[in-house]
């Protein structure tokens, strides 16, 4: 391939390929027509060419108008950008035009990663980066008649030198989960300055309707930012407590009328430490954190379940919510908090609360009510009833689908629990609450948020509306209120539900017993002859084999495609750093880059050092020695003039200087440049230095 412009064209095509496959077909047509203009000869430079370019641009605008709902959607902008890039290729003539197209190819490559998140994308990226290197080498070589093989070899060398640096930066550069502006939020930028709150006065909501959590999860608004003192707990253990629902009217959960009355809330609030200690009679796993809450129009501060002390300008309600004395309209409250992740609260359940915890909307969900009565008839103890209810979920082939909405109407919880067996947290938690009530166990629905996003190996967690959740609290006589999470029964925790450095937590208070017998260890199973079997580990050790293709691809996917902050922590632990953070990664990465650059410089110095002429080196040593003896050679002084000056200023050295300088002139300017002559010259210089 000759001509650098053809390398640029190949790079553009490969960079835009993932986007062209996904976008409407007319985008590829515009790109093809724009590229063809480049080969139109002189015709493209006249008004014909300019007219053709304007027509193609007009067709692009029309295509965007007809194909996309918005002028500024991602696909619309990308389609326009691809069309402009290839039209620019059509009119490119100077080297700076092709350099501009190379930068455009980088942007196209980055856009392509949005569509391919697999091993194919990795290979495509490596190919495009290599082509970018070839194009830059070809552009900077100008119009020289170098072959394509030369460009490939030179680019291959540059690519090979850059690979270790790229690998080091890939491993050590701190990963940032979520949008970049989340970092700004974590480090103090106002939440409302980073995001339009819009109509999201979610703090004023007084009911939870079917599909309500899914609708909230579709919004990207932020709810709060928490900075933990020490390691961040597992995300699955972070329950940010919000409204507590008792009343269910058969279709939706409602807060009582006047629930927001501050006088009544303060009258019932837990305002003394003595009362809080009495109510919170079992507590475990304390966490300290700083909480910053986005304005939500209500009083909800969403303290971590369960708060152990109120913050300034706030109080803890009789339902253990952290509430603000004033409604949060514009300000962003920030305060220190202490919470316990495991708890039992409540000493005695009053008649009014027991009545509310067992209430049932008449003529609604009869099958759920009958099932609860049957459980109560078979099992007398609360734990046994809860255990059997969770077993029903575990064995019932239920599927957690946050986006699935059951058609509204009568007996929606019956339809979820017995017919559909598919839905989000509000169906799952709501039906479980009603099942407990039918079995005679006071229960209530707690809403709020679960989990959050850990920011780039820091102790900051940002909770968004997408983390909306609902869970269950049940009352045990003699123990109090405790949390039950039905979702974890039918949807196992994600593998990446990990914290930065926290140890694995113990099982929750309510747990499922599968009843399965634990299988005997392989080492204890006897063989047919009655002798103990050989340990499996020993057998596997003896059966070493090459890794399979699937395991290799799995490793690539784990350590390349899904390389995230948790993987980076694993890497740090593997390097002996038990508790690291993003600063350790930055320091390690910087040290690695400097070390690698030092190795490159050392290798370059060693390579150039080997090329030093031994005659020139000996001549320089001779001149330096004369300098110490008071006769310094000037830069413009030729060897003969230098010899005359040495003889004049230091006559005792004239004989030796005449011999050495004469040999040097013969070697450099005469024909005495054999190996023997050179060796004799070097010996004479060495003798002069040692004797003078």
XYZ file of C-alpha atoms in Angstrom, residues 10 13 38 88 133 137 176 183 203 217 364 410 416 463-464 473 482 492 510 558 569 597 607 650:
24
model
C -8.392 2.095 6.316
C -13.285 2.512 8.147
C -11.743 11.679 -2.657
C -13.935 15.631 5.244
C 0.143 4.033 14.653
C 4.138 6.856 10.858
C -14.291 4.962 38.044
C -16.500 12.021 41.639
C -39.844 13.083 49.442
C -35.337 3.081 39.318
C -58.867 -8.786 48.949
C -58.172 -6.574 42.569
C -48.238 -12.345 41.887
C -27.132 6.355 46.255
C -29.357 7.053 43.282
C -40.071 -6.053 58.959
C -36.334 -7.466 62.578
C -28.816 -14.650 44.932
C -33.669 -14.977 59.123
C -12.798 -11.349 34.188
C -8.325 -4.541 44.924
C 10.745 4.664 31.160
C 22.805 0.772 22.696
C 54.961 22.128 27.474
